[in-house]
Coordinates of C-alpha atoms in Angstrom, one line a residue:
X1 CA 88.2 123.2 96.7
X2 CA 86.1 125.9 95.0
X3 CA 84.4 123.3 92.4
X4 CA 81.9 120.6 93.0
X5 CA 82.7 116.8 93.7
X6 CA 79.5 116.8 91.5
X7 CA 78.1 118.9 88.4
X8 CA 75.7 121.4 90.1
X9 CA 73.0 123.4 88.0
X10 CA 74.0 126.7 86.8
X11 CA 72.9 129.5 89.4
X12 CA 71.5 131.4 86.2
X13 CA 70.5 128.6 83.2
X14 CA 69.1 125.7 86.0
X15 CA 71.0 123.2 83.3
X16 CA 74.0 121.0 84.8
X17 CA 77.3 122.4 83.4
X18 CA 79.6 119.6 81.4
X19 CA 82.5 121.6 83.0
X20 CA 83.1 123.8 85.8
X21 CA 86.4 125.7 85.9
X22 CA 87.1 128.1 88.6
X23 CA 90.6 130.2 88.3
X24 CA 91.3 131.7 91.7
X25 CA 94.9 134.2 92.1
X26 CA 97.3 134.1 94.6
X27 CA 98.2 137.3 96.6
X28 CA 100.3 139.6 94.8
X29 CA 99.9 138.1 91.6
X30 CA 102.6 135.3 93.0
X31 CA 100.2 132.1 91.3
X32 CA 97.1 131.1 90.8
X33 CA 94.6 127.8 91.5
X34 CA 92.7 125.7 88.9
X35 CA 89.3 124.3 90.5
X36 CA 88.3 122.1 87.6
X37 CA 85.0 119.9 87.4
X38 CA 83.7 118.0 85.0
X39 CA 80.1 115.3 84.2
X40 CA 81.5 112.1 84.9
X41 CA 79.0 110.6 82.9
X42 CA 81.0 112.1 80.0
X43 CA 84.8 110.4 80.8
X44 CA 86.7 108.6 83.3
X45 CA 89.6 110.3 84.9
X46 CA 91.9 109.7 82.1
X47 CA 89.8 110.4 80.1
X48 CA 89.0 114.1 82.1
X49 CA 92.6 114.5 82.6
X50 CA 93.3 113.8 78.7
X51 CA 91.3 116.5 78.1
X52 CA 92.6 118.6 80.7
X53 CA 95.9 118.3 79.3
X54 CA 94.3 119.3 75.7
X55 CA 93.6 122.3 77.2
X56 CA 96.7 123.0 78.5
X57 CA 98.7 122.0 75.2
X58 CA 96.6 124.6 73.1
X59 CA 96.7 127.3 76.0
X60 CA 101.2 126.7 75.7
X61 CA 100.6 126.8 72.1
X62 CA 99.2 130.4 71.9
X63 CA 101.9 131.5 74.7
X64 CA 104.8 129.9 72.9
X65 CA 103.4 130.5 69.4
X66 CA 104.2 127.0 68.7
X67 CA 101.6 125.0 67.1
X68 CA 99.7 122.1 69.5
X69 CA 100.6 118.8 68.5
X70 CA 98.2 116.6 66.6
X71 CA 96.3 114.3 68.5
X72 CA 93.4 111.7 67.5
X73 CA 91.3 110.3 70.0
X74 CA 88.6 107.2 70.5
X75 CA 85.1 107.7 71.5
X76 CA 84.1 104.0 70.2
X77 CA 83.0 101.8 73.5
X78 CA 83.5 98.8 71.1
X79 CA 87.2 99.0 71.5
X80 CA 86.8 97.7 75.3
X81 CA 85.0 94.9 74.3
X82 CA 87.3 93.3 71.6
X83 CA 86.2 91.1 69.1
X84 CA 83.4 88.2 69.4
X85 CA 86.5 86.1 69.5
X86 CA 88.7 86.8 72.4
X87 CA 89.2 85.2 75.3
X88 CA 86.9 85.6 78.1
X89 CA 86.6 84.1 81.2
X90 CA 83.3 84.2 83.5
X91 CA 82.7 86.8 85.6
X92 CA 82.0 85.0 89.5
X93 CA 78.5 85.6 90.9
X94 CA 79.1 87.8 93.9
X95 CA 80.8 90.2 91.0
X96 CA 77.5 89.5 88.7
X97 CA 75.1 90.2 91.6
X98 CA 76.9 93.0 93.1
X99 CA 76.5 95.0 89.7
X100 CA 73.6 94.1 88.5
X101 CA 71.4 94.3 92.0
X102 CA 71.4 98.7 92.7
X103 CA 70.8 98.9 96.0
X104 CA 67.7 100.8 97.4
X105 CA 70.0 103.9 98.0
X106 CA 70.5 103.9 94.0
X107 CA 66.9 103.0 93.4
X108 CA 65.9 105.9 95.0
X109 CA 68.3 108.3 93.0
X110 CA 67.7 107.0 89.8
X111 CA 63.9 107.6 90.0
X112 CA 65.2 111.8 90.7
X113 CA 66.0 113.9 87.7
X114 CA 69.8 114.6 87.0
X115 CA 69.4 117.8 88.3
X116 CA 67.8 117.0 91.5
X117 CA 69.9 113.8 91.8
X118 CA 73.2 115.8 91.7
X119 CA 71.7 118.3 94.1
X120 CA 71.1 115.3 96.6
X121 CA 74.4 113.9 96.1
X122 CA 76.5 117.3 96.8
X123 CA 74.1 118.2 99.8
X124 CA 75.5 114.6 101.0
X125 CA 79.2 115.0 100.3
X126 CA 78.7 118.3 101.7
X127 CA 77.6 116.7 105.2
X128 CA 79.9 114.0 105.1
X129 CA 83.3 114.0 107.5
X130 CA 85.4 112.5 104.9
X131 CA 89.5 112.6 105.1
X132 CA 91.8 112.3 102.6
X133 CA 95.7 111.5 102.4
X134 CA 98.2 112.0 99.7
X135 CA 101.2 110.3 99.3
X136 CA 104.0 110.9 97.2
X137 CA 106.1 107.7 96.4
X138 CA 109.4 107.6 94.3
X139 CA 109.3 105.9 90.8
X140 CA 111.9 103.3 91.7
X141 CA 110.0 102.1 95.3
X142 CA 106.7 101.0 92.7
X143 CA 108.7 99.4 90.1
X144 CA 110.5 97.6 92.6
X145 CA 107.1 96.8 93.9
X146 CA 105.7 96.0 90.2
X147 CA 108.9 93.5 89.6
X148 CA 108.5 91.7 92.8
X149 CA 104.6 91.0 91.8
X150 CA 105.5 90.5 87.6
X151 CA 108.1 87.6 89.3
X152 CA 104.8 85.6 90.6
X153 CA 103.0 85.5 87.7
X154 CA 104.7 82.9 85.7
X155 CA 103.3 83.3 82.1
X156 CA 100.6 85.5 83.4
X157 CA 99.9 89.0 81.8
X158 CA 102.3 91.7 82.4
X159 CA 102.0 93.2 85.6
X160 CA 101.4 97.3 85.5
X161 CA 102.7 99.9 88.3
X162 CA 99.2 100.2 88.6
X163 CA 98.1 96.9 88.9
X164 CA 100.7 95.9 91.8
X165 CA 99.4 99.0 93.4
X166 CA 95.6 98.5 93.5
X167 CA 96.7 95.3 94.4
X168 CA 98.9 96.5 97.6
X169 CA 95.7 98.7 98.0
X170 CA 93.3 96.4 98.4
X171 CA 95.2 94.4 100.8
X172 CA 96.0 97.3 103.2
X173 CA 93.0 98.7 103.5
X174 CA 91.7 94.9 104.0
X175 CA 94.3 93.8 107.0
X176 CA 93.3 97.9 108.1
X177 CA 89.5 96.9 108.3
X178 CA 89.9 93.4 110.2
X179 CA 90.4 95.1 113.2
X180 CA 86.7 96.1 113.4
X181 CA 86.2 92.3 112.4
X182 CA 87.7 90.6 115.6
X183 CA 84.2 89.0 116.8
X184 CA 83.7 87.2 113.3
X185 CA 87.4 85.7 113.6
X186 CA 86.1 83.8 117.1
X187 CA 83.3 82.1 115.0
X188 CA 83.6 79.2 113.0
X189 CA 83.6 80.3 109.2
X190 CA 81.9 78.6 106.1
X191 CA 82.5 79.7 102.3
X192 CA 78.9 80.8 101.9
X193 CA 78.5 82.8 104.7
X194 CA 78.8 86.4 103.5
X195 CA 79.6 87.8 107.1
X196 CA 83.0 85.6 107.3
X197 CA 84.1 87.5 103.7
X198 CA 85.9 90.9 103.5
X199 CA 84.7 92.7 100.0
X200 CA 87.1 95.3 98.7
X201 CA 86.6 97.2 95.2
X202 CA 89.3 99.4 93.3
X203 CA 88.8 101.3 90.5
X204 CA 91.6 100.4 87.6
X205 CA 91.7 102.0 84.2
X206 CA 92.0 99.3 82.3
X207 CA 93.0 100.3 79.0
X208 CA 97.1 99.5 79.1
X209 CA 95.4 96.1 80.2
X210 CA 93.1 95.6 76.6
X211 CA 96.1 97.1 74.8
X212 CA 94.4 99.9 73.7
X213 CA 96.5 102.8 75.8
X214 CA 97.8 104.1 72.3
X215 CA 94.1 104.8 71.0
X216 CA 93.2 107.8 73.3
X217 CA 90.1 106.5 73.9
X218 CA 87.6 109.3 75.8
X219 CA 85.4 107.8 77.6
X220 CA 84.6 105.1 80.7
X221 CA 87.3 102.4 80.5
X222 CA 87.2 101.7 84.2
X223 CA 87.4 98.2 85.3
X224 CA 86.2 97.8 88.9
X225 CA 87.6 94.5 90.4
X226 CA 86.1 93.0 93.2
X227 CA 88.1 91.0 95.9
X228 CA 87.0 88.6 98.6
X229 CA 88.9 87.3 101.2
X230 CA 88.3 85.4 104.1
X231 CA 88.5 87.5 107.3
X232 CA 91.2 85.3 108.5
X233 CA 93.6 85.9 105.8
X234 CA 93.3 89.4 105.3
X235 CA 95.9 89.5 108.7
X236 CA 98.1 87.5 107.2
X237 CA 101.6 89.1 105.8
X238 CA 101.4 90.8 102.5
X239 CA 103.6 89.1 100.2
X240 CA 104.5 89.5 96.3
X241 CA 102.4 86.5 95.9
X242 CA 98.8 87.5 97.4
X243 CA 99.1 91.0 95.0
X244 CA 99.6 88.7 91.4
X245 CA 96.4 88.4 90.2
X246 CA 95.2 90.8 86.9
X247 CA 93.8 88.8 83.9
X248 CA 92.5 90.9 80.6
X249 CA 89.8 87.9 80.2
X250 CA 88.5 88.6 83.3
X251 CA 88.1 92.4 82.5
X252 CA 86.5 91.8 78.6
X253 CA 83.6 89.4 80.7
X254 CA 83.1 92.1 83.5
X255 CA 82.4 94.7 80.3
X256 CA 80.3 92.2 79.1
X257 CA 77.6 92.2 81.8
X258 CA 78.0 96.1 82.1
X259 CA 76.6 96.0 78.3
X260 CA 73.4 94.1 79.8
X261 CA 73.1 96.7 82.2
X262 CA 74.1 99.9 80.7
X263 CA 72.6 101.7 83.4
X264 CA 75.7 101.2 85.4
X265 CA 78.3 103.8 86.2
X266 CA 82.0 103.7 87.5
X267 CA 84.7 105.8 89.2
X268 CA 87.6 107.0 87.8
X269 CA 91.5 105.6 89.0
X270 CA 95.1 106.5 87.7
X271 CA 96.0 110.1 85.8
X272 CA 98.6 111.9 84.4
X273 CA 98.3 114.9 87.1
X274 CA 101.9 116.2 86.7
X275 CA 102.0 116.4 82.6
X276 CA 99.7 119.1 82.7
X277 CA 101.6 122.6 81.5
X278 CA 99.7 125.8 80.5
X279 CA 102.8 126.9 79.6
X280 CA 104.6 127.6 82.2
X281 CA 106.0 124.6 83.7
X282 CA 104.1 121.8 85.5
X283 CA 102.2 122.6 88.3
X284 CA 103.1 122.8 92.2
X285 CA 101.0 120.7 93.1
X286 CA 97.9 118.7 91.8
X287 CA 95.8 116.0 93.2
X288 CA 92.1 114.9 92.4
X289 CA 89.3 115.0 95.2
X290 CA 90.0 113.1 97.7
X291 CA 86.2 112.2 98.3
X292 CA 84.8 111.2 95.2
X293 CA 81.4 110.0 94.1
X294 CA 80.7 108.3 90.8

């Protein structure tokens, strides 16, 4: 990819651009390539992509000669945090102290200016031997797996595609790391001991879970659950069961300690890739960085 995981000074200016779009064109004119790159300070990813899609709907508009259609969007942070009112539940200390403790890695790149922190950041990235996979799975296959997951939470909250699969997520990518964890399953385990604990994080957007999808609203509205497990259980089967927990409450509390430390930042999580259309169709193929840095 031609554009930055993260917003690089302009060659000329020295200031960091709040978007970065590279076009590149195919051989004989057959296509072209969007490199986009945006401050992700500014939005989440639906956010970005909302915008992105913006874009696309006035660029269609002035090939079609049909107007755009009208849109209005949210930029109030207020609307994730509801009313004094609503239902809360607590957030559990190892979530508290986990975002409210930076670690020294953070520490030392918050006392850099934006500039040279972003520098730092690429220069990392850039050294990095990450991988990424992309998989393509049919509509039907996740609201089967949505359904089985909605069955086990008897008067709970509806259950999202999205939620059943940061759930399955989590899960895999817990029962994948165990196998570097086989000396800690020999040893006797006790709750408090940290080593005996498997931490996984996912980035959700949370807005279809605060009912305010409808509002548009631009900004960060990601919700970054934290899971613990016991190293023994993350072997066990996956089941419908073990991927039914999402609670709105818990979300509203976790945005209440990120207003105590508003320093905090997030990554981005589900987008609309495929209902972008400059006018010509939707694209090919579109996918987001598969390294990604927030």
């Amino acid at each position: 990819m031609t554009t930055s995981v993260t917003a690089l000074p302009d060659q000329e200016t020295g200031q960091i651009k709040m978007l970065h779009v590279h076009i590149v064109r195919f051989r004989e004119s057959s296509g072209v390539a969007l490199f986009i790159s945006a401050v992700h300070g500014v939005a989440d990813g639906t956010g970005f992509y909302s915008f992105v899609n913006r874009w696309a709907d006035e660029m269609r508009a002035l090939l079609t000669g049909v107007p755009a259609p009208e849109i209005s969007v949210c930029f109030d942070r207020a609307v994730l945090i509801g009313d004094p009112t609503d239902e809360r539940a607590e957030v559990d200390d190892l979530l508290r102290v986990s975002i409210t403790t930076p670690l020294p890695a953070a520490i030392a790149m918050g006392s850099l200016s934006p500039i040279e922190r972003n520098k730092a950041i690429h220069a990392g990235t850039q050294n990095a031997n990450h991988q990424g996979c992309l998989y393509r799975i049919g509509y039907d296959k996740l609201a089967c797996l949505r359904d089985g997951v909605q069955k086990c939470t008897v008067d709970g909250p509806r259950v999202s595609i999205n939620d059943a699969l940061s759930a399955l997520i989590v899960k895999t990518v817990s029962q994948a790391q165990s196998a570097n964890m086989a000396e800690f399953l020999n040893s006797p385990s006790k709750p408090s001991d940290m080593a005996h604990l498997h931490l996984t994080i996912i980035a959700c957007d949370c807005r279809r879970r605060l009912g305010i999808s409808d509002m548009n609203y631009i900004g960060n509205a990601q919700y970054l659950p934290m899971t613990t497990n016991p190293i023994e259980r993350t072997i066990q089967a996956t089941t419908f069961e073990t991927l039914a927990e999402v609670a709105a409450p818990q979300i509203r509390a976790y945005f209440d300690v990120l207003n105590q430390n508003p320093t905090l930042f997030m990554g981005p999580s589900r987008f609309g890739l495929y209902d972008i259309d400059f006018g010509y169709g939707a694209a090919d193929f579109v996918t987001s960085r598969p390294t990604r840095f927030a």
